[in-house]
Short mmCIF file of C-alpha atoms in Angstrom, two decimals:
data_model
loop_
_atom_site.label_atom_id
_atom_site.label_comp_id
_atom_site.label_asym_id
_atom_site.label_seq_id
_atom_site.Cartn_x
_atom_site.Cartn_y
_atom_site.Cartn_z
CA MET A 19 32.66 16.17 122.93
CA THR A 20 33.53 13.12 125.02
CA CYS A 21 31.82 9.79 125.58
CA PRO A 22 29.87 9.35 128.85
CA GLY A 23 32.30 6.67 129.91
CA THR A 24 35.47 8.70 129.54
CA PRO A 25 37.38 8.73 132.86
CA ARG A 26 37.61 12.13 134.56
CA ILE A 27 41.37 11.71 135.16
CA TYR A 28 41.88 11.35 131.40
CA LEU A 29 40.01 14.60 130.78
CA GLN A 30 42.17 16.41 133.32
CA LEU A 31 45.38 15.02 131.80
CA ARG A 32 44.35 16.00 128.27
CA SER A 33 43.49 19.52 129.47
CA THR A 34 46.88 19.86 131.15
CA LEU A 35 48.74 18.68 128.05
CA THR A 36 46.80 21.12 125.88
CA LEU A 37 47.68 23.99 128.23
CA LEU A 38 51.35 23.03 128.23
CA ALA A 39 51.42 22.84 124.43
CA ALA A 40 49.79 26.26 124.13
CA THR A 41 52.26 27.74 126.63
CA ALA A 42 55.21 26.28 124.74
CA ALA A 43 53.90 27.62 121.44
CA PHE A 44 53.40 31.07 122.94
CA ALA A 45 56.93 31.06 124.38
CA ALA A 46 58.40 30.00 121.05
CA GLY A 47 56.53 32.75 119.27
CA ALA A 48 57.62 35.32 121.82
CA ALA A 49 61.22 34.21 121.46
CA GLN A 50 60.99 34.62 117.70
CA ALA A 51 59.52 38.11 118.14
CA GLN A 52 62.46 39.25 120.29
CA PRO A 53 65.61 40.38 118.44
CA ALA A 54 68.77 38.36 118.98
CA ALA A 55 70.79 39.87 121.83
CA VAL A 56 73.89 40.45 119.66
CA SER A 57 73.88 39.54 115.99
CA ASP A 58 76.79 37.30 114.97
CA ASP A 59 78.05 37.42 118.58
CA VAL A 60 80.10 40.54 117.75
CA VAL A 61 79.27 44.27 117.82
CA ARG A 62 80.99 45.67 114.73
CA LEU A 63 81.55 49.40 114.29
CA GLY A 64 82.93 51.12 111.20
CA LEU A 65 84.61 54.43 110.33
CA ILE A 66 84.75 55.61 106.70
CA LEU A 67 87.32 58.39 106.83
CA ASP A 68 89.79 60.47 104.89
CA MET A 69 93.05 58.83 105.86
CA SER A 70 95.33 60.45 103.28
CA GLY A 71 93.69 63.54 101.75
CA VAL A 72 92.62 67.06 102.61
CA TYR A 73 90.69 66.00 105.73
CA ALA A 74 93.17 63.43 107.03
CA ASP A 75 94.43 65.70 109.80
CA VAL A 76 90.97 66.64 111.10
CA THR A 77 89.48 63.11 110.89
CA GLY A 78 91.72 60.26 109.79
CA LYS A 79 93.93 58.53 112.32
CA GLY A 80 92.79 60.92 115.04
CA SER A 81 89.14 59.88 114.74
CA ALA A 82 90.10 56.20 114.59
CA THR A 83 92.20 56.63 117.75
CA ALA A 84 89.31 58.34 119.54
CA ALA A 85 86.98 55.45 118.67
CA GLU A 86 89.57 52.93 119.87
CA MET A 87 89.85 54.83 123.17
CA ALA A 88 86.06 54.71 123.63
CA ILE A 89 85.92 50.97 122.99
CA ALA A 90 88.78 50.36 125.43
CA ASP A 91 87.21 52.61 128.08
CA PHE A 92 83.92 50.74 127.71
CA GLY A 93 85.78 47.53 128.47
CA GLY A 94 86.17 46.02 124.99
CA THR A 95 82.88 44.11 125.22
CA VAL A 96 79.18 44.88 125.43
CA LEU A 97 76.51 42.41 126.56
CA GLY A 98 79.37 39.96 126.96
CA LYS A 99 80.33 40.18 123.28
CA LYS A 100 83.49 41.55 121.64
CA ILE A 101 83.46 45.02 120.05
CA ASP A 102 85.28 45.22 116.69
CA LEU A 103 86.29 48.42 114.90
CA MET A 104 86.82 48.63 111.14
CA VAL A 105 88.40 51.65 109.41
CA VAL A 106 88.68 52.44 105.70
CA ASP A 107 89.91 55.36 103.56
CA HIS A 108 87.25 56.58 101.11
CA GLN A 109 89.73 58.82 99.26
CA ASN A 110 87.12 61.60 99.38
CA LYS A 111 85.00 59.78 96.80
CA ALA A 112 81.29 59.32 97.44
CA ASP A 113 81.03 56.18 95.31
CA ILE A 114 83.80 54.44 97.25
CA ALA A 115 82.17 55.42 100.56
CA ALA A 116 78.76 54.12 99.47
CA ALA A 117 80.19 50.85 98.12
CA LYS A 118 82.11 50.24 101.34
CA ALA A 119 79.04 50.96 103.47
CA ARG A 120 76.97 48.51 101.43
CA GLU A 121 79.66 45.84 101.73
CA TRP A 122 80.02 46.41 105.46
CA TYR A 123 76.30 46.23 106.17
CA ASP A 124 75.61 43.27 103.86
CA VAL A 125 78.75 41.14 104.01
CA GLN A 126 80.82 42.21 107.03
CA LYS A 127 77.69 42.56 109.23
CA VAL A 128 78.72 45.96 110.57
CA ASP A 129 76.13 47.11 113.11
CA ALA A 130 76.79 50.85 112.96
CA ILE A 131 78.99 53.23 110.99
CA MET A 132 80.20 55.81 113.51
CA ASP A 133 81.53 58.49 111.16
CA VAL A 134 82.02 59.39 107.51
CA ALA A 135 84.42 62.22 106.69
CA GLY A 136 83.23 64.83 104.21
CA SER A 137 79.68 65.82 103.30
CA ALA A 138 79.47 64.24 99.83
CA PRO A 139 80.62 60.78 101.04
CA ALA A 140 78.41 61.17 104.13
CA LEU A 141 75.27 61.81 102.08
CA ALA A 142 76.05 58.76 99.94
CA VAL A 143 76.44 56.55 103.03
CA LEU A 144 73.31 58.07 104.57
CA GLU A 145 71.21 56.72 101.70
CA VAL A 146 72.73 53.24 102.05
CA ALA A 147 72.03 53.24 105.79
CA ARG A 148 68.44 54.36 105.14
CA GLU A 149 67.94 51.54 102.64
CA LYS A 150 69.46 48.92 104.93
CA LYS A 151 67.79 50.32 108.09
CA LYS A 152 71.17 50.49 109.80
CA ILE A 153 72.60 53.08 112.17
CA VAL A 154 75.02 55.75 110.96
CA VAL A 155 76.43 58.57 113.12
CA PHE A 156 78.28 61.63 111.78
CA SER A 157 80.87 63.78 113.57
CA GLY A 158 83.07 64.83 110.63
CA PRO A 159 80.72 66.13 107.91
CA GLY A 160 78.91 69.44 108.16
CA THR A 161 75.99 69.62 105.75
CA GLU A 162 72.75 70.37 107.60
CA ARG A 163 70.80 68.24 105.08
CA ILE A 164 71.67 65.21 107.22
CA THR A 165 69.02 66.26 109.74
CA ASN A 166 66.92 68.44 107.47
CA ASP A 167 65.39 67.27 104.17
CA LEU A 168 67.46 64.04 104.08
CA CYS A 169 66.92 63.01 107.71
CA SER A 170 66.57 59.32 108.54
CA PRO A 171 65.25 57.43 111.58
CA TYR A 172 68.60 55.61 111.69
CA SER A 173 71.02 58.56 111.47
CA VAL A 174 72.49 60.99 114.01
CA HIS A 175 74.40 64.22 113.30
CA TYR A 176 76.51 64.48 116.42
CA THR A 177 79.12 67.25 116.55
CA TYR A 178 78.26 70.31 114.43
CA ASP A 179 76.58 71.34 111.18
CA THR A 180 76.68 74.18 108.67
CA TRP A 181 73.66 75.91 110.24
CA SER A 182 75.26 76.07 113.71
CA LEU A 183 78.59 77.30 112.34
CA ALA A 184 77.01 80.04 110.25
CA ASN A 185 74.53 81.00 112.95
CA THR A 186 77.29 81.47 115.52
CA THR A 187 80.25 82.89 113.57
CA ALA A 188 78.45 84.94 110.91
CA ARG A 189 75.97 86.47 113.31
CA ALA A 190 78.68 87.52 115.79
CA THR A 191 80.83 88.95 113.00
CA VAL A 192 77.99 91.03 111.53
CA GLU A 193 77.00 92.27 114.98
CA GLN A 194 80.60 93.43 115.49
CA GLY A 195 80.41 95.55 112.31
CA GLY A 196 81.42 93.13 109.54
CA LYS A 197 78.51 93.96 107.27
CA SER A 198 79.82 93.21 103.76
CA TRP A 199 80.98 89.69 102.86
CA TYR A 200 82.76 87.80 100.09
CA PHE A 201 83.02 84.00 100.23
CA LEU A 202 85.73 81.54 99.27
CA THR A 203 83.72 78.36 98.94
CA ALA A 204 84.65 74.71 98.48
CA ASP A 205 82.78 73.52 95.40
CA TYR A 206 80.79 70.60 96.82
CA ALA A 207 77.83 69.92 99.12
CA PHE A 208 79.43 71.08 102.37
CA GLY A 209 80.76 74.36 100.97
CA HIS A 210 77.52 75.18 99.17
CA THR A 211 75.33 74.68 102.23
CA LEU A 212 77.77 76.50 104.51
CA GLN A 213 77.83 79.53 102.21
CA ALA A 214 74.04 79.46 101.87
CA SER A 215 73.53 79.27 105.63
CA ALA A 216 76.02 82.07 106.30
CA THR A 217 74.43 84.22 103.58
CA ASP A 218 71.03 83.86 105.24
CA VAL A 219 72.48 84.88 108.61
CA VAL A 220 74.40 87.86 107.16
CA LYS A 221 71.35 89.20 105.36
CA ALA A 222 69.02 88.57 108.30
CA ASN A 223 71.29 90.72 110.47
CA GLY A 224 71.50 93.63 108.03
CA GLY A 225 74.61 92.64 106.07
CA THR A 226 75.23 92.14 102.35
CA VAL A 227 77.04 89.53 100.26
CA LEU A 228 79.12 91.01 97.43
CA GLY A 229 80.09 87.76 95.74
CA ALA A 230 81.80 84.39 96.01
CA SER A 231 84.52 82.30 94.39
CA ARG A 232 84.21 78.53 94.29
CA HIS A 233 87.32 76.39 94.36
CA PRO A 234 87.76 72.62 93.90
CA LEU A 235 88.43 70.34 96.86
CA GLY A 236 92.12 70.14 97.65
CA SER A 237 93.16 73.45 96.07
CA SER A 238 96.79 74.46 96.44
CA ASP A 239 96.68 77.82 94.63
CA PHE A 240 94.29 80.44 96.02
CA ALA A 241 95.85 83.46 94.28
CA SER A 242 93.06 84.12 91.77
CA TYR A 243 90.33 83.63 94.38
CA LEU A 244 92.01 86.03 96.81
CA LEU A 245 92.48 88.66 94.11
CA GLN A 246 88.74 88.53 93.47
CA ALA A 247 88.07 88.83 97.20
CA GLN A 248 90.38 91.86 97.42
CA ALA A 249 88.74 93.46 94.41
CA SER A 250 85.30 93.10 96.03
CA ARG A 251 86.43 95.38 98.90
CA ALA A 252 84.26 93.32 101.24
CA GLN A 253 84.94 93.85 104.92
CA ILE A 254 84.83 90.11 105.63
CA VAL A 255 86.18 87.23 103.56
CA GLY A 256 84.22 84.20 104.72
CA LEU A 257 85.90 80.81 104.33
CA ALA A 258 83.24 78.25 103.44
CA ASN A 259 85.72 75.38 103.28
CA ALA A 260 87.58 73.10 105.65
CA GLY A 261 90.74 71.18 106.41
CA GLY A 262 93.72 71.70 104.11
CA ASP A 263 91.73 74.12 101.93
CA THR A 264 91.17 76.47 104.87
CA VAL A 265 94.81 76.24 105.93
CA ASN A 266 96.05 77.03 102.42
CA ALA A 267 93.59 79.91 102.01
CA ILE A 268 94.61 81.60 105.27
CA LYS A 269 98.33 81.15 104.59
CA ALA A 270 97.92 82.62 101.12
CA ALA A 271 95.84 85.52 102.47
CA SER A 272 98.63 86.32 104.91
CA GLU A 273 101.18 86.31 102.10
CA PHE A 274 98.93 88.54 99.99
CA GLY A 275 98.58 91.00 102.85
CA LEU A 276 94.81 90.69 102.76
CA THR A 277 94.29 91.59 106.40
CA LYS A 278 96.87 94.39 106.26
CA GLY A 279 94.68 96.00 103.63
CA GLY A 280 91.83 96.25 106.11
CA GLN A 281 89.86 93.13 105.24
CA LYS A 282 89.19 90.48 107.88
CA MET A 283 88.77 86.73 107.53
CA ALA A 284 86.08 84.61 109.17
CA GLY A 285 86.62 80.88 109.31
CA LEU A 286 83.22 79.23 109.15
CA LEU A 287 84.76 75.83 109.89
CA LEU A 288 88.14 75.88 111.56
CA TYR A 289 89.70 73.12 113.63
CA ILE A 290 92.47 73.50 116.17
CA ASN A 291 94.60 71.39 113.81
CA ASP A 292 94.24 74.17 111.23
CA ILE A 293 95.40 76.84 113.68
CA HIS A 294 98.38 74.66 114.59
CA ALA A 295 99.30 74.27 110.92
CA ILE A 296 98.80 77.97 110.10
CA GLY A 297 100.58 79.34 113.17
CA LEU A 298 99.46 82.13 115.48
CA GLU A 299 101.24 84.82 113.50
CA ALA A 300 98.89 84.28 110.54
CA ALA A 301 95.80 83.08 112.42
CA ALA A 302 95.70 85.53 115.35
CA GLY A 303 92.41 87.39 115.67
CA LEU A 304 90.36 84.92 113.63
CA THR A 305 86.92 84.17 115.02
CA LEU A 306 85.60 80.62 114.77
CA THR A 307 83.00 78.28 116.17
CA GLU A 308 83.72 74.88 117.71
CA ALA A 309 81.79 72.29 119.67
CA PHE A 310 84.81 71.41 121.83
CA TYR A 311 88.15 72.78 122.99
CA TRP A 312 90.66 70.70 124.87
CA ASP A 313 91.43 73.42 127.46
CA MET A 314 87.85 74.21 128.58
CA ASN A 315 87.84 72.47 131.99
CA ASP A 316 89.36 69.63 134.01
CA GLN A 317 87.35 66.97 132.14
CA THR A 318 88.36 68.15 128.68
CA ARG A 319 91.99 68.49 129.75
CA ALA A 320 92.13 65.01 131.31
CA TRP A 321 90.69 63.24 128.25
CA SER A 322 92.70 65.35 125.81
CA GLN A 323 95.96 64.59 127.63
CA ARG A 324 95.28 60.86 127.21
CA TYR A 325 94.64 61.47 123.52
CA TYR A 326 97.78 63.60 123.24
CA ASP A 327 99.87 60.84 124.80
CA LYS A 328 98.89 58.60 121.88
CA LEU A 329 99.21 61.00 118.94
CA LYS A 330 101.32 63.92 120.26
CA LYS A 331 98.67 66.45 119.26
CA MET A 332 95.47 67.72 120.82
CA PRO A 333 92.07 66.47 119.61
CA ASN A 334 89.61 68.57 117.66
CA MET A 335 85.82 68.65 117.98
CA SER A 336 85.14 65.90 115.42
CA GLN A 337 87.62 63.54 117.05
CA ALA A 338 86.22 64.24 120.54
CA GLY A 339 82.71 63.84 119.10
CA THR A 340 83.64 60.44 117.68
CA TYR A 341 84.73 59.22 121.12
CA SER A 342 81.54 60.54 122.73
CA SER A 343 79.25 59.09 120.06
CA VAL A 344 80.86 55.63 120.23
CA MET A 345 80.44 55.61 124.02
CA HIS A 346 76.82 56.76 123.67
CA TYR A 347 76.10 54.03 121.11
CA LEU A 348 77.61 51.30 123.29
CA LYS A 349 75.66 52.50 126.33
CA ALA A 350 72.50 52.34 124.23
CA VAL A 351 73.28 48.76 123.15
CA GLN A 352 73.81 47.85 126.80
CA ALA A 353 70.52 49.47 127.82
CA ALA A 354 68.58 47.94 124.92
CA GLY A 355 69.99 44.46 125.57
CA THR A 356 70.56 44.06 121.84
CA ASP A 357 72.33 45.58 118.83
CA GLU A 358 69.10 45.61 116.80
CA PRO A 359 69.06 49.10 115.16
CA THR A 360 65.55 50.24 116.06
CA ALA A 361 65.93 49.27 119.71
CA VAL A 362 69.36 50.86 119.96
CA MET A 363 68.28 54.11 118.30
CA LYS A 364 65.34 54.34 120.69
CA GLN A 365 67.79 54.21 123.60
CA MET A 366 70.17 56.70 121.96
CA LYS A 367 67.36 59.25 121.66
CA ALA A 368 66.03 58.55 125.15
CA ARG A 369 69.34 58.88 127.01
CA PRO A 370 70.96 62.29 127.71
CA ILE A 371 74.64 62.81 126.90
CA ASN A 372 76.76 64.00 129.81
CA ASP A 373 80.50 63.67 129.38
CA PHE A 374 83.57 65.81 128.70
CA PHE A 375 82.19 66.59 125.23
CA ALA A 376 78.63 67.66 126.02
CA SER A 377 76.54 68.58 129.03
CA ASN A 378 72.88 67.58 128.87
CA GLY A 379 73.14 66.83 125.18
CA ARG A 380 70.18 65.12 123.54
CA ILE A 381 69.31 63.59 120.18
CA ARG A 382 66.14 65.07 118.69
CA GLU A 383 63.68 63.20 116.48
CA ASP A 384 65.40 64.63 113.39
CA GLY A 385 68.69 63.02 114.49
CA ARG A 386 70.36 66.28 115.52
CA MET A 387 72.41 65.96 118.72
CA VAL A 388 71.78 69.29 120.43
CA HIS A 389 74.50 70.73 122.69
CA ASP A 390 76.28 74.00 123.39
CA MET A 391 78.49 75.60 120.74
CA TYR A 392 81.36 77.99 121.48
CA LEU A 393 82.58 81.13 119.75
CA PHE A 394 86.36 81.53 120.08
CA GLU A 395 88.96 84.07 119.03
CA VAL A 396 92.46 82.89 118.13
CA LYS A 397 95.03 84.31 120.55
CA GLN A 398 97.85 86.62 119.68
CA PRO A 399 101.28 84.94 119.89
CA SER A 400 102.03 86.91 123.05
CA GLU A 401 98.88 85.55 124.73
CA SER A 402 99.71 81.88 124.19
CA LYS A 403 101.47 80.36 127.20
CA ARG A 404 102.18 76.85 125.93
CA PRO A 405 101.77 74.59 122.86
CA TRP A 406 98.15 74.23 121.68
CA ASP A 407 97.08 77.18 123.86
CA TYR A 408 95.32 78.88 120.96
CA TYR A 409 91.76 79.96 121.87
CA LYS A 410 90.04 82.40 124.15
CA LEU A 411 86.32 81.95 124.71
CA VAL A 412 84.15 84.81 123.41
CA ALA A 413 80.65 83.38 123.90
CA THR A 414 78.72 80.19 124.65
CA LEU A 415 75.62 79.56 122.58
CA PRO A 416 73.12 77.12 124.19
CA GLY A 417 72.13 74.20 122.02
CA ASP A 418 68.56 75.38 121.51
CA GLN A 419 69.95 78.58 120.00
CA ALA A 420 72.97 77.13 118.20
CA PHE A 421 71.15 74.60 116.03
CA MET A 422 68.29 74.95 113.57
CA PRO A 423 64.98 74.97 115.47
CA LEU A 424 62.47 72.27 114.63
CA SER A 425 60.05 74.99 113.55
CA LYS A 426 62.32 75.58 110.51
CA SER A 427 63.02 71.93 109.79
CA THR A 428 61.91 70.16 106.63
CA CYS A 429 62.68 66.76 108.15
CA PRO A 430 59.67 64.48 107.58
CA LEU A 431 60.22 62.86 111.00
CA VAL A 432 59.39 66.10 112.81
CA LYS A 433 55.82 66.33 114.05
CA LYS A 434 53.82 68.96 112.19
CA GLN A 435 52.66 70.72 115.34
CA GLU A 436 56.29 71.38 116.30
CA ARG A 437 57.08 73.26 113.08
#
């Protein structure tokens, strides 16, 4: 209320000042509501890998090099800010991996962890990322629990998983007549889930499982396990392990004459590094599933040659997946205009993935990156024309067939009507 004698010009001025103050307050509030463009003026990425153990050859320096290539190809900066990469060796210990993830998120201000080698360390880091509401992407570990019962709105399983490996390799093997199975299984989360997934596929397609032997991570002596496999008289010896364990098992099986006795081996997770270490004489005829092969097309060959020039060996699927996932993350940061996790993850799930690694790949609500998977057979020595020329393509499985359908998912993020 104003006095009758109050000048009109004063009333207009007071009204204008009030409007300006309200506008300023609204702008300040809006600014506070918007996330900072780039926290700490640096985008920090981390890799928690096996740099010296059983998975060093299939992740390790190769995955770190792939991430470095992606950062360099992106230009070294995003939103005008520097991109830093941090790498640590978890020594295949889940507690070390979890402690490092916590330190990185809390103290080092790492924005996203872009891979964790091994399923047990990966699951430990997954829980830290969930608690901190930070992004974590996996290309090295296999356990399907990452996008099933333990799924998180901040995690992505990028390259492969135990369900896709079992669904592709085991199904094709059973359909080709390999009805009875015996498993050599790594005694930890990855091996257990891989064996369980393969068992389901074998039985669903009319096969039987005659038994299994579990071995510790990093085994050097497979004699007793192979004797049990031979005694089972199973047609197929399924290898539910990875890295150095798979290499040692196949070499030992060759020495034991396992395949000469009529049994066949199916590698449920084999990398091209493993075939290189085993040699075609021992590995020829093996069937395996991969998400990537360097000699698929002009794009894969061009990128892989650049990688080879740095490390003098061809990349495997996890290393190629690391490059692709880092590029996809940085593109999402660019599109979101911030490194704030929720905004970035929204862009990661909204944007398709089209590069040398995947064609029309997409990240589902459960965090599974869906893309084609490939069934290969290892060439005979006489079929190989040059170094690293190891595979011949048997079949391509579209992503919607290769990975667990949402209707079977127990991920709480999946809408009920889609189950």
